[in-house]
Structure formats: C-alpha cells, structure tokens
GROMACS .gro file of C-alpha atoms in nm:
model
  206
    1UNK     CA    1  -2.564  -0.827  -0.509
    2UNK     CA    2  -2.171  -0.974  -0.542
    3UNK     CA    3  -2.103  -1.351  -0.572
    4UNK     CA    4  -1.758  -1.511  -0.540
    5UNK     CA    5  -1.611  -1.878  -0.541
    6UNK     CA    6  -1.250  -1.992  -0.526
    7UNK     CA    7  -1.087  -2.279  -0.648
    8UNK     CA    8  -1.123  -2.427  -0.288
    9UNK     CA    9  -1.522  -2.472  -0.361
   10UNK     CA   10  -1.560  -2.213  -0.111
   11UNK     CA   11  -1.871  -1.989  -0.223
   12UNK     CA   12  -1.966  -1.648  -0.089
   13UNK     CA   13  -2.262  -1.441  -0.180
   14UNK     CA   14  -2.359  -1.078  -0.040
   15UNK     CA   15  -2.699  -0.904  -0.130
   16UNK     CA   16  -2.675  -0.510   0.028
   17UNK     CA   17  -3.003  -0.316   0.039
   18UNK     CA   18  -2.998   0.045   0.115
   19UNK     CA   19  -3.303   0.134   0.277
   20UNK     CA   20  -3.264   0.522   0.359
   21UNK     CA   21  -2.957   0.761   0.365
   22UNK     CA   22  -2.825   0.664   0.698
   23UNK     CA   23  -2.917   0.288   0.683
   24UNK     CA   24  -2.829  -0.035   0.486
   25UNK     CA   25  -2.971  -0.416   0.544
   26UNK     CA   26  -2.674  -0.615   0.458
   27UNK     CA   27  -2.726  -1.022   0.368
   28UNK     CA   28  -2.434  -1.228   0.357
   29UNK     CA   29  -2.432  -1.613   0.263
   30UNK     CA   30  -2.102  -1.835   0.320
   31UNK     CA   31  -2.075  -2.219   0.176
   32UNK     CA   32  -1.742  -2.398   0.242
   33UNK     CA   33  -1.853  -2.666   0.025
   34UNK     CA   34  -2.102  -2.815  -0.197
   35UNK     CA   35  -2.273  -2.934   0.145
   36UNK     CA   36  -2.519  -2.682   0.229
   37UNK     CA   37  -2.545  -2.766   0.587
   38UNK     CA   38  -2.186  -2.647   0.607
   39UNK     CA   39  -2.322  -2.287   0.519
   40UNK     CA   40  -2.419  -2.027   0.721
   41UNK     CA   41  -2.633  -1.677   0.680
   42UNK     CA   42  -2.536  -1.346   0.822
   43UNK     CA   43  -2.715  -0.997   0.891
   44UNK     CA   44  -2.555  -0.674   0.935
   45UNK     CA   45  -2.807  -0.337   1.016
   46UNK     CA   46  -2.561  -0.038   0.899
   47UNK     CA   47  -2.579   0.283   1.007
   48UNK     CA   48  -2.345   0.563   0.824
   49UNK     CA   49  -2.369   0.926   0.903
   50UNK     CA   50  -2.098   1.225   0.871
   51UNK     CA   51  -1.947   1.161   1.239
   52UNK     CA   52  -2.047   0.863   1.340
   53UNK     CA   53  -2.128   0.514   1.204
   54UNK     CA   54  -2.263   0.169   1.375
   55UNK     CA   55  -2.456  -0.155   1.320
   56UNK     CA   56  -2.623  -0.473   1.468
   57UNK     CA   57  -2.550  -0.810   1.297
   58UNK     CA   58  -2.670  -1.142   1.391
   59UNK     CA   59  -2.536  -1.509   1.262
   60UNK     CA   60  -2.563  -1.826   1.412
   61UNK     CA   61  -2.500  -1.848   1.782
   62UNK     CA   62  -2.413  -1.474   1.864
   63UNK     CA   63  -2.520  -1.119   1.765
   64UNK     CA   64  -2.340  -0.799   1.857
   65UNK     CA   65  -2.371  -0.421   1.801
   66UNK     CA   66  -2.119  -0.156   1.740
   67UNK     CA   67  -2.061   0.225   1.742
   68UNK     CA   68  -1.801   0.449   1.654
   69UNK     CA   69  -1.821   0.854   1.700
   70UNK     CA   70  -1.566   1.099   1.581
   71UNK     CA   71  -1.436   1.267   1.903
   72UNK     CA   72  -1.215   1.503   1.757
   73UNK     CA   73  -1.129   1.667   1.389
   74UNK     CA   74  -0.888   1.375   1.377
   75UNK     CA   75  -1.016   1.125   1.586
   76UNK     CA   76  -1.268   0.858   1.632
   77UNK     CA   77  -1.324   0.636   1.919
   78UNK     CA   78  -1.597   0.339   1.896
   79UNK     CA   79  -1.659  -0.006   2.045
   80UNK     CA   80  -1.767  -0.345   1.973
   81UNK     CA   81  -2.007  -0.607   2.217
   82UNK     CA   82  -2.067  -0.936   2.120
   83UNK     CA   83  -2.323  -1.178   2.261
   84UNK     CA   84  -2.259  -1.553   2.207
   85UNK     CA   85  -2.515  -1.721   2.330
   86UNK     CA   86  -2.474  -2.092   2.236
   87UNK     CA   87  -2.191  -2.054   2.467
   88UNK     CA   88  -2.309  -1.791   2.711
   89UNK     CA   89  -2.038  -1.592   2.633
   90UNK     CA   90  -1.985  -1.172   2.564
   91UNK     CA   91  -1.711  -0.907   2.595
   92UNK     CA   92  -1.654  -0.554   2.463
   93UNK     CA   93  -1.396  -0.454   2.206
   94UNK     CA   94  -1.243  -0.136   2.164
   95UNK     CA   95  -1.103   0.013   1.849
   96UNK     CA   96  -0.922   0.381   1.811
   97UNK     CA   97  -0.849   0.605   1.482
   98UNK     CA   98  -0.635   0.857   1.438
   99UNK     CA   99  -0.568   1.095   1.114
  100UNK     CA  100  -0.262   1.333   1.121
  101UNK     CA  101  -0.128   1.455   0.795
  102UNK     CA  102  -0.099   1.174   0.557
  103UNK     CA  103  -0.087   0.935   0.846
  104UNK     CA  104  -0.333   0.690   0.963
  105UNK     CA  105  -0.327   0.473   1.292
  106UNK     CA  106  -0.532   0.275   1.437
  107UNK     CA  107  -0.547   0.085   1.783
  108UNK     CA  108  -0.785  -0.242   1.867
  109UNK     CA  109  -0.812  -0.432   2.177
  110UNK     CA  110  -1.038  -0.733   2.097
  111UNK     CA  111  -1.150  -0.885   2.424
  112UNK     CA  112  -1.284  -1.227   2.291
  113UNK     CA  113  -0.961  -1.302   2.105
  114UNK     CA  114  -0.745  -1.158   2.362
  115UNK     CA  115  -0.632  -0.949   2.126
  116UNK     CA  116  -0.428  -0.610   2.070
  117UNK     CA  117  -0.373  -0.461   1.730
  118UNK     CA  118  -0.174  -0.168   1.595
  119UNK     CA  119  -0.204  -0.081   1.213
  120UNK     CA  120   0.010   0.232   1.022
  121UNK     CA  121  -0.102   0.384   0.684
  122UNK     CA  122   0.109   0.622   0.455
  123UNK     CA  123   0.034   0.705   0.115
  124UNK     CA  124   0.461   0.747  -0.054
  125UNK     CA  125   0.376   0.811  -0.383
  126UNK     CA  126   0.048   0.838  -0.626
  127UNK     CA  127  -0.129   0.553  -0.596
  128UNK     CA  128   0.132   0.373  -0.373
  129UNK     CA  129   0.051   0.283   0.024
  130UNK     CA  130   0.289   0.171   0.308
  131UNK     CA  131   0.089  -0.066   0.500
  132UNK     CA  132   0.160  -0.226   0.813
  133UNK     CA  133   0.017  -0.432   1.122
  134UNK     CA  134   0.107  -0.549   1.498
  135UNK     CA  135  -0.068  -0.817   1.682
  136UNK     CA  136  -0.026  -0.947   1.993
  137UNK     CA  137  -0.205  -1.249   2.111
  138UNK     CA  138  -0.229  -1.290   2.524
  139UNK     CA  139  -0.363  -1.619   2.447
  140UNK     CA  140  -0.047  -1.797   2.262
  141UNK     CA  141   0.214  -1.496   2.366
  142UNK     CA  142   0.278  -1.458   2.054
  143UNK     CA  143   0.332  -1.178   1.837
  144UNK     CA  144   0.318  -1.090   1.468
  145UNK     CA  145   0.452  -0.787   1.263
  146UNK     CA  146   0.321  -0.744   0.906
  147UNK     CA  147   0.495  -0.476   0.605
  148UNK     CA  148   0.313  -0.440   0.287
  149UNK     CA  149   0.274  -0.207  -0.026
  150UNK     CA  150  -0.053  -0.137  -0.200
  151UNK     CA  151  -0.037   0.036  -0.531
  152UNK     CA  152  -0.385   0.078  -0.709
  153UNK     CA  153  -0.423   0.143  -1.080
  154UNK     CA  154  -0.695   0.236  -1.312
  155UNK     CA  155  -0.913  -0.081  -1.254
  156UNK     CA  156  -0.709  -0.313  -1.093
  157UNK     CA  157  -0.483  -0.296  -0.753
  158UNK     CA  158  -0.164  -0.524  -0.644
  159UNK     CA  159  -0.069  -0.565  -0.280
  160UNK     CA  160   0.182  -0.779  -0.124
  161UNK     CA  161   0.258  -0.825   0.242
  162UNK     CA  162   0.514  -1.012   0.433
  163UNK     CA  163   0.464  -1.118   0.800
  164UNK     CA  164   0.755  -1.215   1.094
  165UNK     CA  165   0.701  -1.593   1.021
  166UNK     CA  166   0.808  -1.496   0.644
  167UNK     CA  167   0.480  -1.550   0.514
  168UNK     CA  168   0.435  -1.370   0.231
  169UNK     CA  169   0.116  -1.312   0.042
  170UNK     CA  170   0.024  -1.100  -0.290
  171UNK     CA  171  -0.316  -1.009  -0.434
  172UNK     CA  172  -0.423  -0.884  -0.804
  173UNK     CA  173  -0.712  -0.754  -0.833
  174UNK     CA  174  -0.930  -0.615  -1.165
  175UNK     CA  175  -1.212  -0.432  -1.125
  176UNK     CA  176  -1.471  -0.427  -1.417
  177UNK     CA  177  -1.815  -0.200  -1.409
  178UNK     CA  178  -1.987  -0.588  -1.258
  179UNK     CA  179  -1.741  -0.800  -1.251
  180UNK     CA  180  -1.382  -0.868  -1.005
  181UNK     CA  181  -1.089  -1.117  -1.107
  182UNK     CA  182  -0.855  -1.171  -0.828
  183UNK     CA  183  -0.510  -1.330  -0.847
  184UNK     CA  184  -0.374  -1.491  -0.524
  185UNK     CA  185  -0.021  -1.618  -0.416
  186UNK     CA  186   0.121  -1.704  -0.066
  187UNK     CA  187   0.445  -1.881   0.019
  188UNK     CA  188   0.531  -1.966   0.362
  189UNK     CA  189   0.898  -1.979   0.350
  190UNK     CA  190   0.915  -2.183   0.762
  191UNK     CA  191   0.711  -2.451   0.619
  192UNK     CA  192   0.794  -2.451   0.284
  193UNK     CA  193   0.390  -2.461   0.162
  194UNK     CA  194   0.321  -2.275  -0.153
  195UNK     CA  195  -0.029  -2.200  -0.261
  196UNK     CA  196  -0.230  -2.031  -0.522
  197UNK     CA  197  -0.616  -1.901  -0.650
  198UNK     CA  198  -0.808  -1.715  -0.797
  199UNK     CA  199  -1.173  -1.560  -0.676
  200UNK     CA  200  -1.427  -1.426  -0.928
  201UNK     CA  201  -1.679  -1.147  -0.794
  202UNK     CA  202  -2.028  -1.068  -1.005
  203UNK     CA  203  -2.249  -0.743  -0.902
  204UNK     CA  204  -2.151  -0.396  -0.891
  205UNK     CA  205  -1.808  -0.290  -0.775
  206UNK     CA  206  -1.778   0.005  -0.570
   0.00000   0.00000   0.00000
C-alpha cells in the first residue's frame, strides 16, 4: 500500500494486491482536496507474463482494456480501447516498442486525444539516461519536443527535462526501504511562473 500528498492538498493512495503469478488487483484512490466528493476510485486487473502483458481498469464514467505482445526479439506491439460511457464515447490506441542495442523507442497514436507520440532512451554513462519525447496534438496543431537527463543513485534519482515552450522541470527523489521524499521544481521561462513541492510516499518501494 503507498500514500502520497503534496503541498497542493492533493492526496493519492494506491493499495496493489497480487493475487497469482500472472495477475495483480490494483486499487487506486485520488482526492484533490479535503472535499471527498472531489475524489475518485480506480481499478486496474494486471496481467504480466514473459511476452506479453495486459489489463482491464474501470473508474468513473469509462473502462478500457489493453494488450501488448512481443512480436519479435526486439519488438512489442499492443493496443489500448477505451469505453466512455457517460459520454458514449470509445476509440482504440496504439502503442509500439522497439529495443536495439542500448536504444529504446517507442511510438503511440492515442485516438481519444488525437494524439501521436515519439519517445528515445539511451543509457551515456552508469547510471546516466538521455531521455526525450515528441508530441503532436491534431487537436491544437501544436507540437512539443522534450530533452531530459536521468541519473539514478544509490537510493535516490534526479531528473530534469526541458520542453520547446522552455518549461523546465526537475525531480529529486529518495527512496527509503517504506518511505519516498520527492523534491519538485518547474519554471516556465514564457510566462515567467515559478513553482515548487514536495510529495511524501509511505509503503514499500520497489
């Protein structure tokens, strides 16, 4: 079971049961403020198996499902449908993973969204990860390219990212054996708003 709260009042809470090898019930509570008919409660199924992995999850006004099968030594292929029914809406997404070397890729196309999203992975150095996202949004036309660098540590991990609109964010995180402190900062330069928090996570830490 993991907690967390930020300095916003904003509360989240996640109870995970693992019911065989292959499957996991996942619970997850969110609370944007002390009202608690502002919250809402989540379920994920899980499914998890050496070449494949899936779930169901329902919340309020929609459930979905979604699969995704390893095709090839190096690649997997999957899919995601979602079913709002409130609005009598639902639409497929599409998501792509590719492994070569070092490198990972990935390609999503969400449908819902309108949606199309390109990420690149490359460890440089020991514990040190160039990170980087594309998305395009049919919607507003608008695009958005993000750079980053994670480097992880013995119990704790720093990333910082920077986005086209010169946004840039940066996380600290320390992991305990059941506990997580993290450190947040973002500064958008365009609108000159500077923000920061801090999130605190009890339960056990992968």
């Amino acid at each position: 079971m993991v907690g967390k709260i930020d300095t916003d009042g904003k509360v989240d809470s996640i109870f995970v049961k693992k019911l065989n090898q292959y499957l996991s019930l996942r619970l997850t509570g969110q609370f944007m403020s002390k009202n608690i008919e502002q919250g809402m409660l989540m379920a994920d199924l899980d499914y998890e198996a050496k070449d494949c992995n899936g779930g169901f999850k329902w919340g309020p006004g929609h459930w979905g499902v979604s699969f995704m099968q390893k095709v090839h030594r190096n690649v997997f292929l999957g899919f995601d449908y979602t079913n709002v029914y409130q609005q009598r809406m639902s639409a497929f997404s599409y998501a792509a993973k590719a492994f070569l070397g070092s490198h990972s890729m990935m390609a999503q196309y969400m449908a819902m969204h309108q949606q199309f999203n390109l990420a690149y992975m490359i460890p440089i150095k020991r514990g040190s990860t160039f990170i980087s996202h594309y998305k395009y949004d049919a919607t507003s036309q608008k695009s958005t390219v993000v750079v980053g660098l994670k480097q992880r540590y013995q119990g704790s991990e720093i990333i910082a990212t920077l986005n086209s609109q010169m946004k840039l964010t940066t996380n600290f995180t320390m992991k305990g054996p059941s506990y997580g402190i993290r450190l947040c900062a973002q500064a958008d330069y365009e609108k000159q708003n500077y923000s920061f928090g801090y999130g605190v996570t009890l339960g056990m830490m992968e």
